[in-house]
Coordinates of C-alpha atoms in Angstrom, one line a residue:
X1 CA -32.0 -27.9 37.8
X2 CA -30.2 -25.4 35.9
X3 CA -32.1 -26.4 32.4
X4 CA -35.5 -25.7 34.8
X5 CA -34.8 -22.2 36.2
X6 CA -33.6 -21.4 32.7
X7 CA -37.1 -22.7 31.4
X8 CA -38.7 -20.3 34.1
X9 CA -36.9 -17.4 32.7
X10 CA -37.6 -18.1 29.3
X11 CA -41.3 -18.2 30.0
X12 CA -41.2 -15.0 32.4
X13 CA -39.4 -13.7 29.1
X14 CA -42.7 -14.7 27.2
X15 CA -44.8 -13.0 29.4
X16 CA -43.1 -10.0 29.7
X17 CA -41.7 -9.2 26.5
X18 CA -45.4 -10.6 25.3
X19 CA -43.4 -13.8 22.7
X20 CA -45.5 -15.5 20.5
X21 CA -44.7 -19.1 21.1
X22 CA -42.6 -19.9 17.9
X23 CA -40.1 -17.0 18.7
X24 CA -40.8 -18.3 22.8
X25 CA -39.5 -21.7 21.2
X26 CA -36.0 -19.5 19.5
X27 CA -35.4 -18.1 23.0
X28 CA -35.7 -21.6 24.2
X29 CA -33.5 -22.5 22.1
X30 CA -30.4 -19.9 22.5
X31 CA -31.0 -20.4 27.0
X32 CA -30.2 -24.2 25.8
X33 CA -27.3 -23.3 24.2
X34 CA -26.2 -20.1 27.1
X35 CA -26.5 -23.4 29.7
X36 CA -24.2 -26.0 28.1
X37 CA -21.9 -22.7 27.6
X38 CA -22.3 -21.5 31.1
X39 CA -21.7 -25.2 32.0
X40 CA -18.7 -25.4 30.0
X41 CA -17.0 -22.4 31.1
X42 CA -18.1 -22.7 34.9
X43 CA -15.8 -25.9 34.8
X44 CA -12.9 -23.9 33.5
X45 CA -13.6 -21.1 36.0
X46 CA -13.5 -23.8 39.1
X47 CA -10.7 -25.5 37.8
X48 CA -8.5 -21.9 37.2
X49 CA -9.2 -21.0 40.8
X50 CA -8.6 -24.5 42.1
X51 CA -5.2 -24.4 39.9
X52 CA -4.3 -20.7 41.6
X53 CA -5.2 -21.9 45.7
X54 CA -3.0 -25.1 44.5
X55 CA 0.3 -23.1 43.2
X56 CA -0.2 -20.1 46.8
X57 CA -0.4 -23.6 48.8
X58 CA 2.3 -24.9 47.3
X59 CA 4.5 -22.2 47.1
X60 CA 3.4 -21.3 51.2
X61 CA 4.5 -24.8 52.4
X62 CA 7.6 -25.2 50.3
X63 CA 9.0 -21.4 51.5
X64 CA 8.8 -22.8 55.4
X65 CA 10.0 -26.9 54.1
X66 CA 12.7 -25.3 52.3
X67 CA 13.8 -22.9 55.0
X68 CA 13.5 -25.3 57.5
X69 CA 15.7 -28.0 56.1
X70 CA 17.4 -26.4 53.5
X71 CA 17.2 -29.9 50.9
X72 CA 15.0 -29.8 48.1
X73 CA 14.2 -33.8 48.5
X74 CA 13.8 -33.1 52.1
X75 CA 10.7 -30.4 51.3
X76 CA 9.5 -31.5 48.1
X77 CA 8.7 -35.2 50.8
X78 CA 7.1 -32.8 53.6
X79 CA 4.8 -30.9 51.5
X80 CA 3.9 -33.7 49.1
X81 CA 2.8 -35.4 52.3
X82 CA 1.2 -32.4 54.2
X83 CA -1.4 -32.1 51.4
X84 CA -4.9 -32.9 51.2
X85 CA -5.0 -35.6 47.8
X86 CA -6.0 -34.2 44.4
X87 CA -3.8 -32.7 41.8
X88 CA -1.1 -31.1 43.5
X89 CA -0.5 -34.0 45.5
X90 CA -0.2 -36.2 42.5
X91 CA 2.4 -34.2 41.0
X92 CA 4.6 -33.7 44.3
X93 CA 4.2 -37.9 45.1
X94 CA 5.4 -38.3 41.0
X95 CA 8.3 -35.8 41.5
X96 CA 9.5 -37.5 44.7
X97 CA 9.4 -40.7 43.3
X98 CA 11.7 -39.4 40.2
X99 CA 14.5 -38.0 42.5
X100 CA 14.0 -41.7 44.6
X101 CA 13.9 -43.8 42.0
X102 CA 16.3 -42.2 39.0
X103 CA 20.2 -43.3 39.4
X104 CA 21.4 -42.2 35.8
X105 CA 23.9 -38.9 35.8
X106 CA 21.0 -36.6 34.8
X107 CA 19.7 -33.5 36.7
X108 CA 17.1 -35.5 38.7
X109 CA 16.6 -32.7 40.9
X110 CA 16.1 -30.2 38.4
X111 CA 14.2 -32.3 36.4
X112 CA 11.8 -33.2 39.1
X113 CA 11.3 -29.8 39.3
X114 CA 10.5 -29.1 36.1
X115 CA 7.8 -31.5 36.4
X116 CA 6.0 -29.0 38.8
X117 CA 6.8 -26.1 36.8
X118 CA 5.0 -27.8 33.9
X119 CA 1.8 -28.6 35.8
X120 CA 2.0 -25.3 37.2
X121 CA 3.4 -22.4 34.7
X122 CA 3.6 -19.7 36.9
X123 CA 7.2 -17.7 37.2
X124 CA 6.9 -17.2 41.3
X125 CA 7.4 -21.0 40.8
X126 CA 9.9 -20.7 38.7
X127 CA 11.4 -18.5 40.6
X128 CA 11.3 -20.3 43.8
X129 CA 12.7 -23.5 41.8
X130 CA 15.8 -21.3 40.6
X131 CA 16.5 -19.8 43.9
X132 CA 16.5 -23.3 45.8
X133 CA 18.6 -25.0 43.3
X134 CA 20.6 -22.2 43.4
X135 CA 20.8 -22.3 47.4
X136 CA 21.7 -25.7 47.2
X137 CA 24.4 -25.1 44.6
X138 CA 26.3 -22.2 46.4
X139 CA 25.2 -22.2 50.3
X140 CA 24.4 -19.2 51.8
X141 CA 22.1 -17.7 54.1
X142 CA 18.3 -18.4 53.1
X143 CA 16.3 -16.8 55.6
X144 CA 15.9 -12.5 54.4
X145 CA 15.5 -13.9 50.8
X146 CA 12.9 -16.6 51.8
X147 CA 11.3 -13.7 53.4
X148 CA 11.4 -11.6 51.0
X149 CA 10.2 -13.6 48.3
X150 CA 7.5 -14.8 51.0
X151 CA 6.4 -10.9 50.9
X152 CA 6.5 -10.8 47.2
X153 CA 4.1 -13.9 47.5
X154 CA 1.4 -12.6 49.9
X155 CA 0.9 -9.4 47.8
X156 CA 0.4 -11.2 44.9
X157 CA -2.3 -13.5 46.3
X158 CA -4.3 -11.2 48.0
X159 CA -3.8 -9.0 44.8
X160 CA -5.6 -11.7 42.2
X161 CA -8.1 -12.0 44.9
X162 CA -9.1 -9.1 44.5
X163 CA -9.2 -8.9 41.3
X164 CA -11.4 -12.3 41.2
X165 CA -13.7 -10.5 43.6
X166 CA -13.5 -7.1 41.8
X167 CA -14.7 -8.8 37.9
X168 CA -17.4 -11.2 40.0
X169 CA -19.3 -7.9 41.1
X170 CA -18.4 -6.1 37.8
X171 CA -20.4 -9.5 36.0
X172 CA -23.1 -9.5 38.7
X173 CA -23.3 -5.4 37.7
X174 CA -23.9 -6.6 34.1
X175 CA -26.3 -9.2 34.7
X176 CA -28.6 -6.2 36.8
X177 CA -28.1 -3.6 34.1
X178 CA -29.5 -6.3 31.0
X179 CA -32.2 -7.3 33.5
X180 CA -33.5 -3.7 34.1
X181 CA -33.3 -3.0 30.3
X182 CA -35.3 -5.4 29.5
X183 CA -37.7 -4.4 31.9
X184 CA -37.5 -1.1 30.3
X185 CA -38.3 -2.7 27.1
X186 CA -40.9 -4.1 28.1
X187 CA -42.7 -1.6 30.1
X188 CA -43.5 0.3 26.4
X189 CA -45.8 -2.7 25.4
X190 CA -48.1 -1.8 28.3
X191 CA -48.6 1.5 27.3
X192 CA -52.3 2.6 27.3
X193 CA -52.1 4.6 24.5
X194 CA -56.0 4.2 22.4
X195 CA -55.7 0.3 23.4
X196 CA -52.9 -0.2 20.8
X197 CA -51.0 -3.6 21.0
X198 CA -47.9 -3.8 19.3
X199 CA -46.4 -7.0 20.6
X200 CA -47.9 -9.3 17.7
X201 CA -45.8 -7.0 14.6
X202 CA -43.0 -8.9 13.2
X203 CA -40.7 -6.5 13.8
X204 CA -41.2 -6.4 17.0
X205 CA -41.3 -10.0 17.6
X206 CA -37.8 -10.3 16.0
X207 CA -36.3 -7.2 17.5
X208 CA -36.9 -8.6 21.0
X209 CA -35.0 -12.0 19.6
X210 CA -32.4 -9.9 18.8
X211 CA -31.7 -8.0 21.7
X212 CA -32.2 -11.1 23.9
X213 CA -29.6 -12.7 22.3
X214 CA -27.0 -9.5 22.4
X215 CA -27.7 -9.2 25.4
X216 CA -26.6 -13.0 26.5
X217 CA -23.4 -12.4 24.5
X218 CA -22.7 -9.6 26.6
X219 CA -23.2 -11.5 29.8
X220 CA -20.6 -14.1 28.2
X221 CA -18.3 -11.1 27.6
X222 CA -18.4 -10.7 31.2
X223 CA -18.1 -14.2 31.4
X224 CA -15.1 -14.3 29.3
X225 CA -13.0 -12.0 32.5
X226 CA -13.7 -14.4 34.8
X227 CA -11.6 -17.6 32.6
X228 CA -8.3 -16.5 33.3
X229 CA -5.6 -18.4 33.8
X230 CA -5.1 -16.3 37.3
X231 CA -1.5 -18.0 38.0
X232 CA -0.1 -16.5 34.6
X233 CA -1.4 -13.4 35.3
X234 CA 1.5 -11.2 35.8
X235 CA 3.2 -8.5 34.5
X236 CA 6.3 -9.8 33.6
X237 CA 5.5 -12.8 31.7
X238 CA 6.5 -12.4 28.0
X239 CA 10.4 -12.0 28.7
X240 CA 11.4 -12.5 24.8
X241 CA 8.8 -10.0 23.7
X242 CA 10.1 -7.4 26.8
X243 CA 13.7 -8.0 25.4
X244 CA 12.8 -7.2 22.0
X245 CA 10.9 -4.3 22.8
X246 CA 13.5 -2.9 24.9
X247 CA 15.9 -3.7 21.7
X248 CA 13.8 -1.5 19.8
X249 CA 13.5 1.2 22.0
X250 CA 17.2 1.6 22.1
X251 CA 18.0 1.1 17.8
X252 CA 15.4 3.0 17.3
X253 CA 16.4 5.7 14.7
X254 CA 15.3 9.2 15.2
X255 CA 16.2 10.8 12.1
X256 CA 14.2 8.0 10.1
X257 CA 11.5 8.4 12.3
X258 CA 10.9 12.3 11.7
X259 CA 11.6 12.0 8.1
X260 CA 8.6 9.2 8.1
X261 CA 6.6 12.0 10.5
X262 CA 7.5 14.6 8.8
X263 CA 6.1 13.0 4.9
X264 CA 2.6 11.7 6.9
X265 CA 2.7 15.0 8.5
X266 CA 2.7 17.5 5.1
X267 CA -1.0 16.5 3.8
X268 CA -2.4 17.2 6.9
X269 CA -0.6 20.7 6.8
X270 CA -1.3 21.2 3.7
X271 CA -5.2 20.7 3.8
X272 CA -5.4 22.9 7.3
X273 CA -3.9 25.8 5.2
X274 CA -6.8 25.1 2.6
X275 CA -9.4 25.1 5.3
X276 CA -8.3 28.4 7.2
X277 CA -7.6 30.2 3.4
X278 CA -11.4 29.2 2.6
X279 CA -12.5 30.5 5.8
X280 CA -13.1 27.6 8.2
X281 CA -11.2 27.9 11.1
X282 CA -12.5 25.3 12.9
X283 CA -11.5 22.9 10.5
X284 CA -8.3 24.3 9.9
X285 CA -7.7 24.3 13.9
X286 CA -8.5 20.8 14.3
X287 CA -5.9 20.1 11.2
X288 CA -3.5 21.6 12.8
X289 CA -3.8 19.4 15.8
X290 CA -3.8 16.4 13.8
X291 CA -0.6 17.7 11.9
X292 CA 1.2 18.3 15.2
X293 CA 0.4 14.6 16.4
X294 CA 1.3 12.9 13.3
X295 CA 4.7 15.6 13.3
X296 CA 5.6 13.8 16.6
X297 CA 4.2 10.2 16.3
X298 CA 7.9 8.9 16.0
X299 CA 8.8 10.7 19.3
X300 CA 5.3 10.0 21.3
X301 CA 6.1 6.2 20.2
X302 CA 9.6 6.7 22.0
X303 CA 8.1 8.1 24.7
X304 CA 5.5 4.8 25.1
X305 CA 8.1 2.2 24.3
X306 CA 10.3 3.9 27.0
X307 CA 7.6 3.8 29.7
X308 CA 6.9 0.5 28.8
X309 CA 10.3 -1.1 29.3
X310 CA 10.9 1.1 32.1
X311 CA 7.6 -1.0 34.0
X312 CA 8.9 -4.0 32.8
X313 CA 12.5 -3.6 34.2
X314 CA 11.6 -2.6 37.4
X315 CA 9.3 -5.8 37.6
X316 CA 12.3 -7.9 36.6
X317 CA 14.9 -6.2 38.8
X318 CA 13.8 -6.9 42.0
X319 CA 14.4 -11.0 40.9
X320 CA 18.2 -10.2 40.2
X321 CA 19.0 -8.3 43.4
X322 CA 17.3 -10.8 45.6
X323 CA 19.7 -14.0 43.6
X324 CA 22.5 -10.8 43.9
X325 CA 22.4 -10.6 47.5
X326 CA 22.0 -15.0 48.2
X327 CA 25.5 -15.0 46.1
X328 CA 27.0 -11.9 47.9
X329 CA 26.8 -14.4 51.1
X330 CA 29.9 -16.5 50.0
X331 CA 31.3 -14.4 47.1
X332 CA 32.4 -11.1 46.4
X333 CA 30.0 -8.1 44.3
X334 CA 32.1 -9.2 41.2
X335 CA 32.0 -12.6 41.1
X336 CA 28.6 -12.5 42.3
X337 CA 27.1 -10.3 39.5
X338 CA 29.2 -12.8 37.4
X339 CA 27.3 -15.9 38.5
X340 CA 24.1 -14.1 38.5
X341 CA 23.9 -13.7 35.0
X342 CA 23.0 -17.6 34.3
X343 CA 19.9 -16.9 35.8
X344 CA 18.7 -13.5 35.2
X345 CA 15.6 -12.1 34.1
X346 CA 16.3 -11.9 29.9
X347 CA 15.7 -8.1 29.8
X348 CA 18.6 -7.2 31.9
X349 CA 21.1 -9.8 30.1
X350 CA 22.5 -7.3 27.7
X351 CA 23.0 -4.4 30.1
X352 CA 24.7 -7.2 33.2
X353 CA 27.0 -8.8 30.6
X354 CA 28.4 -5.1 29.8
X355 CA 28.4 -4.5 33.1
X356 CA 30.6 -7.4 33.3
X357 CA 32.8 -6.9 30.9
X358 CA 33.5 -3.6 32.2
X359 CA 34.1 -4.5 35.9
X360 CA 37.0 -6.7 34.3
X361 CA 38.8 -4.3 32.8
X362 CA 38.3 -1.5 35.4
X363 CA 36.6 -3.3 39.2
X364 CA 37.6 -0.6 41.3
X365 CA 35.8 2.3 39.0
X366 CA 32.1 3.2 40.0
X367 CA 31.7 3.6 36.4
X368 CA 30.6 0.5 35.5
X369 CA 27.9 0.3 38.7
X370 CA 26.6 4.5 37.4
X371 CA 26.5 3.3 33.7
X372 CA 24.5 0.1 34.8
X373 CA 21.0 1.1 32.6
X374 CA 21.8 4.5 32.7
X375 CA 19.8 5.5 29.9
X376 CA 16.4 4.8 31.5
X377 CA 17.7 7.1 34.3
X378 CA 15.4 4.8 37.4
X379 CA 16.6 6.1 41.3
X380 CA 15.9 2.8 42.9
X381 CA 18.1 1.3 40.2
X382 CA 20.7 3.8 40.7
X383 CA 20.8 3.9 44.6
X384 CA 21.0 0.1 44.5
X385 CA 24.5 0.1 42.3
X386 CA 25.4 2.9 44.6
X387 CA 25.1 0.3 47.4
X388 CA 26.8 -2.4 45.5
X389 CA 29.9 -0.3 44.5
X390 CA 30.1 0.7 48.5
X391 CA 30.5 -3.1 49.1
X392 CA 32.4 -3.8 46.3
X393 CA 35.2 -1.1 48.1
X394 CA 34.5 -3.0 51.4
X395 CA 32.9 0.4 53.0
X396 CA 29.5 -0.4 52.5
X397 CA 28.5 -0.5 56.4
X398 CA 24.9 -2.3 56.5
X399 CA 24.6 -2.3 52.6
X400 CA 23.0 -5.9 52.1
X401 CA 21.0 -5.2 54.7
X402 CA 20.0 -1.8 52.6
X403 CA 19.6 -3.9 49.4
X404 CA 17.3 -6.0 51.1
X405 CA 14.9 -3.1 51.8
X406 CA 15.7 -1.9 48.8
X407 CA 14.0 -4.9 47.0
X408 CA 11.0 -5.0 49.6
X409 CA 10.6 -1.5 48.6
X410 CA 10.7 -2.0 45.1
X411 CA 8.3 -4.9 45.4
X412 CA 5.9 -2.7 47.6
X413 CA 6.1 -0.2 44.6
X414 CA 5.2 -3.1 42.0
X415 CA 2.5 -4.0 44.4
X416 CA 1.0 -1.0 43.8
X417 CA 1.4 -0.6 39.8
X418 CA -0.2 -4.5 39.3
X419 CA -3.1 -3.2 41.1
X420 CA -3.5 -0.4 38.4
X421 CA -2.8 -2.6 36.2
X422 CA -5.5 -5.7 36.7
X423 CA -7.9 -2.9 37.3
X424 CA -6.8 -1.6 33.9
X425 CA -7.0 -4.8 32.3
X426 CA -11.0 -5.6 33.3
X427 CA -12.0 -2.0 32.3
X428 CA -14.3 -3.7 29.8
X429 CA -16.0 -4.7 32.1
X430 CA -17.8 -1.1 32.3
X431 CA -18.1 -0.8 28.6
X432 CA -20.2 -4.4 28.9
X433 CA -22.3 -2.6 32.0
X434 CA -23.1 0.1 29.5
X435 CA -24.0 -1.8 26.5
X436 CA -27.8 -3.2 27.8
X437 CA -28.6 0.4 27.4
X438 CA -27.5 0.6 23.8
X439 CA -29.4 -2.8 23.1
X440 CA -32.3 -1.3 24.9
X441 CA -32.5 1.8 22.8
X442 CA -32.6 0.3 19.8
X443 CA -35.6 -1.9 20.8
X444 CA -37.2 1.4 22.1
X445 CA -36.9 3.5 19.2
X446 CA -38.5 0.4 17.1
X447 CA -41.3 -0.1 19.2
X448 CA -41.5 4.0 19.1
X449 CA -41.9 4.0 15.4
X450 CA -44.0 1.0 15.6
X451 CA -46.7 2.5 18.1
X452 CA -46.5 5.8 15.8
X453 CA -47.2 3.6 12.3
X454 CA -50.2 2.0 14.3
X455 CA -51.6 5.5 16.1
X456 CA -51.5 7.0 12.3
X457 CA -53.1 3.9 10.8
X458 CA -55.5 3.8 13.4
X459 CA -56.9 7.7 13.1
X460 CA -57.1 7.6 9.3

């Protein structure tokens, strides 16, 4: 079916675009090819989206097992059996059967786990895994964080929804806008201009070859959004690269830096002095405003990497407090902040670990809670050590009750910046809505020049 309506386009292509039949026969040739690569990535598409419903069902039904029974075992059985079959079910049955049927001294719990984190590499499950293991471990009261992480959840589902929605119209847009320029490509061959037909030159013949097939690579460029892995999409992903990022950021070296700015930046000086001497402002102005960029690269560099790490640590923070807060239910602020740092986000490892050490030597100081990332100077960071050091001194009224706003705040807040973000991230998608027109005027202007060679030939 799909090789037939793609024959009906080719030939409506013929007719239109007025083909001879050996370049109809080429055209043939690349819809074979779009199909089986339409076919191919359709397959990938399904299976994505069928992989992202799979890991928001499992996570939905193993936040209420878990909750309910508190036993890993216990929900891992009920959602493995609540299931329809198919993939996820196969990988819950196999993990209950490994915590059933292993007896040596290993993890089996853990590793059963694992198992589903392999199938499904996506850190909310990761997260979930930690935090139940970590429930089971210690105790504590599960319900706010459940909640919480429940939240967390939701917004990110409906979030990638939208985003699948948003790039589907964005492709559909792209597909319209290389529709109507061929249209316009063709309407110039039906001119009545002195009964000139252009359609049989060469050029022209292999110019509309040419933009047929740009324009089906830019339909698969659009394609291309729709094939991602939509579980993995999330902005804190990459925790080794975020680490050494924020490692850079703070060994950075000013003083090398402007020396390096300053020896890029002399040229530049040099030749907008030569411009405005010789009388051309202009020139000279707009050498100016190059030297005063490349004069202050080192410090608009700072300036990125700083905004960059500050997005990623207040992705990653939110993860901590909620694992801080399930420990402050059976320990106190500093042996909870101890424990939590065997399973915190990697980017705050450096910066809890000095916090540590410095509780130890001085735990009734507020120091060490003020000096906790200090340097990237973040209020909802700041008003959350506030919190912890009121608790910590045991006059903290309803403060874990204010941490846990806090985080559903802070991930209200993230909410908001992903959505920026994935609309950031398809923005292509507009420069592929655009580029029909480009293809489109280069046909024109040929088959512009073409009618004027043939009008001049024709009158002598």
């Amino acid at each position: 079916m799909k090789y037939l309506g793609m024959m009906m386009i080719v030939y409506f292509l013929h007719l239109m675009l007025k083909l001879n039949w050996i370049v109809t026969a080429i055209v043939l040739a690349i819809g074979i090819a779009a199909v089986l690569f339409w076919r191919k990535k359709y397959v990938l598409q399904k299976r994505q989206y069928q992989r992202f419903q799979e890991t928001c069902l499992y996570l939905e039904m193993m936040f209420r097992a878990f909750l309910k029974s508190g036993k890993i075992d216990a929900a891992l059985s009920d959602t493995a059996i609540s299931v329809n079959p198919g993939p996820l079910k196969a990988i819950l049955t196999e993990a209950c059967d490994h915590i059933q049927l292993t007896f040596d001294e290993s993890e089996v719990t853990a590793d059963a786990l694992e198992m589903i984190a392999k199938a499904y590499d996506c850190k909310r499950v990761k997260d979930l895994h930690d935090f139940m293991l970590r429930v089971e471990m210690t105790g504590g009261e599960r319900r706010e964080a459940i909640a919480l992480m429940e939240e967390d959840e939701n917004r990110w589902k409906m979030r990638i929804e939208d985003s699948i929605r948003d790039r589907k119209k964005s492709l559909r847009e792209i597909v319209l806008s290389v529709i109507a320029s061929l249209v316009i490509c063709s309407c110039i061959l039906y001119l009545p201009v002195m009964n000139l037909d252009i359609s049989a030159n060469i050029v022209t013949q292999t110019l509309s070859v040419v933009v047929i097939a740009l324009d089906v690579l830019i339909i698969f460029g659009g394609v291309k959004f729709l094939n991602e892995d939509w579980i993995k999409l999330d902005a804190f992903s990459d925790e080794k690269r975020s680490t050494q990022r924020l490692n850079d950021y703070r060994n950075y070296d000013m003083s090398k830096g402007w020396r390096n700015s300053l020896l890029a930046g002399i040229p530049f000086m040099i030749l907008s002095a030569i411009c405005i001497i010789l009388k051309h402002p202009w020139y000279g102005a707009f050498g100016l405003a190059v030297s005063f960029v490349v004069l202050n690269q080192h410090y608009i560099g700072q300036i990125l990497r700083r905004r960059q790490v500050q997005k990623e640590i207040r992705s990653a923070f939110p993860h901590w407090l909620v694992d801080l807060v399930l420990l402050l239910q059976t320990e106190n602020v500093q042996v909870a902040i101890q424990k939590s740092t065997l399973h915190a986000p990697q980017i705050l490892m450096t910066d809890l670990s000095r916090l540590e050490q410095e509780l130890i030597v001085d735990p009734e100081s507020a120091r060490p809670y003020h000096h906790f990332l200090q340097d990237f100077q973040m209020p909802q960071i700041s008003t959350a050590m506030s919190m912890l050091y009121a608790l910590s001194m045991g006059n903290s009224g309803n403060a874990k009750g204010q941490l846990m706003n806090l985080v559903s705040n802070n991930y209200r807040a993230l909410d908001e910046a992903e959505q920026v973000r994935l609309k950031d991230k398809c923005s292509g998608m507009y420069l592929l809505f655009l580029a029909p027109v480009l293809t489109a005027s280069l046909k024109l202007i040929a088959d512009m020049l073409m009618f004027l060679f043939a009008f001049m030939g024709q009158t002598g």
